Amino acid sequence: MEGIFSVKSDTYSFGVLVLELISGSKISSPHLTMDFPNLIARAWSLWKDGNAEDFVDSIILESYPISEFLLCIHAGLLCVQEDPSARPFMSSVVAMLENETTARPTPKQPAYFVPRNYMAEGTRQDANKSVNSMSLTTLQGR
């Protein structure tokens, strides 16, 4: 994303909301592992690996058929695609969610996606450390 607001920005936000509801986690939940730096990366990785059902919150998993959850994940991933022009219009998302037979394009890589193992192994041990510096200026009169 390039900081440009458009109609597709709302579509992106809707996709994030859908993914948060299905997973039961926030977009930047602290319990995500280093393999998944954010919720979108986790959803995308599981989707690509064919394990999207693992993304569904276990509390709601038994409430509805898995096909409905997979449909919501699919719609959510379409809404958060990196290219705003590839994101569907909200009318298409509504049609997709109302009718399981509506044609659904394959989602492309989402915005802000960081691939699995995005940090080199050697730097992981230092990931919880930060280096801070400060400079002081002392003003003195002449």
PDB file of C-alpha atoms in Angstrom:
ATOM      1  CA  MET A   1       0.000   0.000   0.000  1.00  0.00           C
ATOM      2  CA  GLU A   2       1.213   3.465  -0.768  1.00  0.00           C
ATOM      3  CA  GLY A   3      -0.807   5.599   1.642  1.00  0.00           C
ATOM      4  CA  ILE A   4      -3.431   6.466  -0.961  1.00  0.00           C
ATOM      5  CA  PHE A   5      -7.016   6.403   0.283  1.00  0.00           C
ATOM      6  CA  SER A   6      -9.631   5.010  -2.078  1.00  0.00           C
ATOM      7  CA  VAL A   7     -12.859   3.041  -2.133  1.00  0.00           C
ATOM      8  CA  LYS A   8     -10.682  -0.070  -1.946  1.00  0.00           C
ATOM      9  CA  SER A   9      -9.286   1.099   1.424  1.00  0.00           C
ATOM     10  CA  ASP A  10     -12.649   0.267   2.991  1.00  0.00           C
ATOM     11  CA  THR A  11     -12.533  -3.110   1.273  1.00  0.00           C
ATOM     12  CA  TYR A  12      -9.129  -3.743   2.851  1.00  0.00           C
ATOM     13  CA  SER A  13     -10.462  -2.808   6.302  1.00  0.00           C
ATOM     14  CA  PHE A  14     -13.436  -5.123   5.847  1.00  0.00           C
ATOM     15  CA  GLY A  15     -11.090  -7.976   4.944  1.00  0.00           C
ATOM     16  CA  VAL A  16      -9.043  -7.383   8.086  1.00  0.00           C
ATOM     17  CA  LEU A  17     -12.222  -7.371  10.179  1.00  0.00           C
ATOM     18  CA  VAL A  18     -13.428 -10.653   8.654  1.00  0.00           C
ATOM     19  CA  LEU A  19     -10.070 -12.324   9.304  1.00  0.00           C
ATOM     20  CA  GLU A  20     -10.054 -11.052  12.902  1.00  0.00           C
ATOM     21  CA  LEU A  21     -13.566 -12.404  13.524  1.00  0.00           C
ATOM     22  CA  ILE A  22     -12.837 -15.829  12.042  1.00  0.00           C
ATOM     23  CA  SER A  23      -9.531 -16.256  13.887  1.00  0.00           C
ATOM     24  CA  GLY A  24     -10.561 -14.682  17.182  1.00  0.00           C
ATOM     25  CA  SER A  25      -7.327 -12.642  17.121  1.00  0.00           C
ATOM     26  CA  LYS A  26      -6.391  -9.035  16.487  1.00  0.00           C
ATOM     27  CA  ILE A  27      -4.395  -8.042  13.408  1.00  0.00           C
ATOM     28  CA  SER A  28      -1.178  -7.711  15.419  1.00  0.00           C
ATOM     29  CA  SER A  29      -1.905 -10.128  18.226  1.00  0.00           C
ATOM     30  CA  PRO A  30       1.042 -10.645  20.590  1.00  0.00           C
ATOM     31  CA  HIS A  31       0.597 -14.437  20.637  1.00  0.00           C
ATOM     32  CA  LEU A  32       1.495 -14.803  16.943  1.00  0.00           C
ATOM     33  CA  THR A  33       4.806 -16.583  16.447  1.00  0.00           C
ATOM     34  CA  MET A  34       7.834 -15.286  14.599  1.00  0.00           C
ATOM     35  CA  ASP A  35       6.711 -17.403  11.645  1.00  0.00           C
ATOM     36  CA  PHE A  36       3.605 -15.223  11.377  1.00  0.00           C
ATOM     37  CA  PRO A  37       4.342 -11.582  12.174  1.00  0.00           C
ATOM     38  CA  ASN A  38       0.701 -10.597  11.720  1.00  0.00           C
ATOM     39  CA  LEU A  39      -2.724 -12.096  11.228  1.00  0.00           C
ATOM     40  CA  ILE A  40      -2.792 -11.532   7.474  1.00  0.00           C
ATOM     41  CA  ALA A  41       0.519 -13.352   7.015  1.00  0.00           C
ATOM     42  CA  ARG A  42      -0.809 -16.271   9.062  1.00  0.00           C
ATOM     43  CA  ALA A  43      -4.057 -16.448   7.066  1.00  0.00           C
ATOM     44  CA  TRP A  44      -2.196 -16.258   3.756  1.00  0.00           C
ATOM     45  CA  SER A  45       0.357 -18.920   4.684  1.00  0.00           C
ATOM     46  CA  LEU A  46      -2.297 -21.346   5.910  1.00  0.00           C
ATOM     47  CA  TRP A  47      -4.424 -20.664   2.810  1.00  0.00           C
ATOM     48  CA  LYS A  48      -1.524 -21.285   0.426  1.00  0.00           C
ATOM     49  CA  ASP A  49      -0.598 -24.492   2.273  1.00  0.00           C
ATOM     50  CA  GLY A  50      -4.187 -25.777   2.044  1.00  0.00           C
ATOM     51  CA  ASN A  51      -4.667 -25.578   5.812  1.00  0.00           C
ATOM     52  CA  ALA A  52      -7.061 -22.628   6.043  1.00  0.00           C
ATOM     53  CA  GLU A  53      -9.277 -24.529   8.498  1.00  0.00           C
ATOM     54  CA  ASP A  54      -6.455 -24.172  11.053  1.00  0.00           C
ATOM     55  CA  PHE A  55      -7.049 -20.402  10.946  1.00  0.00           C
ATOM     56  CA  VAL A  56     -10.567 -20.704  12.411  1.00  0.00           C
ATOM     57  CA  ASP A  57     -10.939 -20.012  16.140  1.00  0.00           C
ATOM     58  CA  SER A  58     -11.594 -23.332  17.908  1.00  0.00           C
ATOM     59  CA  ILE A  59     -14.381 -21.731  19.961  1.00  0.00           C
ATOM     60  CA  ILE A  60     -16.549 -21.134  16.880  1.00  0.00           C
ATOM     61  CA  LEU A  61     -15.345 -24.054  14.751  1.00  0.00           C
ATOM     62  CA  GLU A  62     -18.242 -26.341  15.707  1.00  0.00           C
ATOM     63  CA  SER A  63     -20.890 -23.617  15.253  1.00  0.00           C
ATOM     64  CA  TYR A  64     -21.090 -23.660  11.452  1.00  0.00           C
ATOM     65  CA  PRO A  65     -19.965 -25.853   8.554  1.00  0.00           C
ATOM     66  CA  ILE A  66     -16.264 -25.453   7.747  1.00  0.00           C
ATOM     67  CA  SER A  67     -17.206 -24.462   4.187  1.00  0.00           C
ATOM     68  CA  GLU A  68     -18.728 -21.219   5.511  1.00  0.00           C
ATOM     69  CA  PHE A  69     -15.549 -20.354   7.387  1.00  0.00           C
ATOM     70  CA  LEU A  70     -13.432 -21.122   4.320  1.00  0.00           C
ATOM     71  CA  LEU A  71     -15.691 -18.862   2.253  1.00  0.00           C
ATOM     72  CA  CYS A  72     -15.180 -16.027   4.753  1.00  0.00           C
ATOM     73  CA  ILE A  73     -11.404 -16.545   4.771  1.00  0.00           C
ATOM     74  CA  HIS A  74     -11.388 -16.546   0.963  1.00  0.00           C
ATOM     75  CA  ALA A  75     -13.390 -13.305   0.881  1.00  0.00           C
ATOM     76  CA  GLY A  76     -11.165 -11.748   3.549  1.00  0.00           C
ATOM     77  CA  LEU A  77      -8.003 -12.597   1.617  1.00  0.00           C
ATOM     78  CA  LEU A  78      -9.474 -11.152  -1.577  1.00  0.00           C
ATOM     79  CA  CYS A  79     -10.161  -7.912   0.303  1.00  0.00           C
ATOM     80  CA  VAL A  80      -6.600  -7.525   1.620  1.00  0.00           C
ATOM     81  CA  GLN A  81      -4.736  -8.135  -1.650  1.00  0.00           C
ATOM     82  CA  GLU A  82      -1.706  -5.914  -2.139  1.00  0.00           C
ATOM     83  CA  ASP A  83      -2.929  -4.401  -5.408  1.00  0.00           C
ATOM     84  CA  PRO A  84      -6.016  -2.265  -4.627  1.00  0.00           C
ATOM     85  CA  SER A  85      -7.345  -2.720  -8.166  1.00  0.00           C
ATOM     86  CA  ALA A  86      -7.401  -6.506  -7.602  1.00  0.00           C
ATOM     87  CA  ARG A  87      -9.612  -6.152  -4.518  1.00  0.00           C
ATOM     88  CA  PRO A  88     -13.302  -6.804  -5.166  1.00  0.00           C
ATOM     89  CA  PHE A  89     -15.997  -4.167  -4.849  1.00  0.00           C
ATOM     90  CA  MET A  90     -18.073  -4.574  -1.710  1.00  0.00           C
ATOM     91  CA  SER A  91     -21.120  -5.496  -3.794  1.00  0.00           C
ATOM     92  CA  SER A  92     -19.124  -8.472  -5.111  1.00  0.00           C
ATOM     93  CA  VAL A  93     -18.079  -9.442  -1.583  1.00  0.00           C
ATOM     94  CA  VAL A  94     -21.708  -9.365  -0.424  1.00  0.00           C
ATOM     95  CA  ALA A  95     -22.767 -11.503  -3.403  1.00  0.00           C
ATOM     96  CA  MET A  96     -19.920 -13.920  -2.660  1.00  0.00           C
ATOM     97  CA  LEU A  97     -20.929 -14.278   0.997  1.00  0.00           C
ATOM     98  CA  GLU A  98     -24.639 -14.651   0.209  1.00  0.00           C
ATOM     99  CA  ASN A  99     -24.221 -17.222  -2.533  1.00  0.00           C
ATOM    100  CA  GLU A 100     -21.588 -19.950  -2.279  1.00  0.00           C
ATOM    101  CA  THR A 101     -21.838 -20.641  -6.019  1.00  0.00           C
ATOM    102  CA  THR A 102     -20.671 -17.144  -7.001  1.00  0.00           C
ATOM    103  CA  ALA A 103     -17.375 -17.307  -8.883  1.00  0.00           C
ATOM    104  CA  ARG A 104     -14.456 -16.415  -6.626  1.00  0.00           C
ATOM    105  CA  PRO A 105     -11.085 -15.441  -8.026  1.00  0.00           C
ATOM    106  CA  THR A 106      -7.984 -16.865  -6.394  1.00  0.00           C
ATOM    107  CA  PRO A 107      -6.524 -14.410  -3.870  1.00  0.00           C
ATOM    108  CA  LYS A 108      -3.147 -12.897  -4.629  1.00  0.00           C
ATOM    109  CA  GLN A 109      -0.480 -11.949  -2.097  1.00  0.00           C
ATOM    110  CA  PRO A 110      -1.898  -9.647   0.568  1.00  0.00           C
ATOM    111  CA  ALA A 111      -0.645  -6.201   1.434  1.00  0.00           C
ATOM    112  CA  TYR A 112       1.943  -6.031   4.204  1.00  0.00           C
ATOM    113  CA  PHE A 113       2.737  -9.724   3.786  1.00  0.00           C
ATOM    114  CA  VAL A 114       6.037 -10.780   5.296  1.00  0.00           C
ATOM    115  CA  PRO A 115       7.027 -14.315   4.303  1.00  0.00           C
ATOM    116  CA  ARG A 116       7.494 -17.103   6.816  1.00  0.00           C
ATOM    117  CA  ASN A 117      10.942 -17.117   8.406  1.00  0.00           C
ATOM    118  CA  TYR A 118      11.307 -13.471   7.491  1.00  0.00           C
ATOM    119  CA  MET A 119      14.163 -13.034   9.957  1.00  0.00           C
ATOM    120  CA  ALA A 120      17.434 -14.866   9.518  1.00  0.00           C
ATOM    121  CA  GLU A 121      18.072 -17.485  12.185  1.00  0.00           C
ATOM    122  CA  GLY A 122      21.132 -15.612  13.431  1.00  0.00           C
ATOM    123  CA  THR A 123      19.136 -12.467  14.168  1.00  0.00           C
ATOM    124  CA  ARG A 124      16.206 -14.139  15.917  1.00  0.00           C
ATOM    125  CA  GLN A 125      17.989 -14.364  19.231  1.00  0.00           C
ATOM    126  CA  ASP A 126      18.474 -10.586  19.130  1.00  0.00           C
ATOM    127  CA  ALA A 127      14.881  -9.867  18.090  1.00  0.00           C
ATOM    128  CA  ASN A 128      13.769  -8.955  21.615  1.00  0.00           C
ATOM    129  CA  LYS A 129      16.564  -6.450  22.110  1.00  0.00           C
ATOM    130  CA  SER A 130      16.558  -2.831  21.097  1.00  0.00           C
ATOM    131  CA  VAL A 131      19.290  -0.263  20.992  1.00  0.00           C
ATOM    132  CA  ASN A 132      18.343   3.243  21.962  1.00  0.00           C
ATOM    133  CA  SER A 133      20.478   6.330  21.815  1.00  0.00           C
ATOM    134  CA  MET A 134      19.960   9.874  22.918  1.00  0.00           C
ATOM    135  CA  SER A 135      21.769  13.123  22.371  1.00  0.00           C
ATOM    136  CA  LEU A 136      21.665  16.086  24.739  1.00  0.00           C
ATOM    137  CA  THR A 137      22.238  19.664  23.819  1.00  0.00           C
ATOM    138  CA  THR A 138      23.151  22.119  26.526  1.00  0.00           C
ATOM    139  CA  LEU A 139      22.439  25.733  25.761  1.00  0.00           C
ATOM    140  CA  GLN A 140      24.782  28.275  27.317  1.00  0.00           C
ATOM    141  CA  GLY A 141      24.651  32.030  27.041  1.00  0.00           C
ATOM    142  CA  ARG A 142      27.654  34.038  25.848  1.00  0.00           C
TER     143      ARG A 142
END
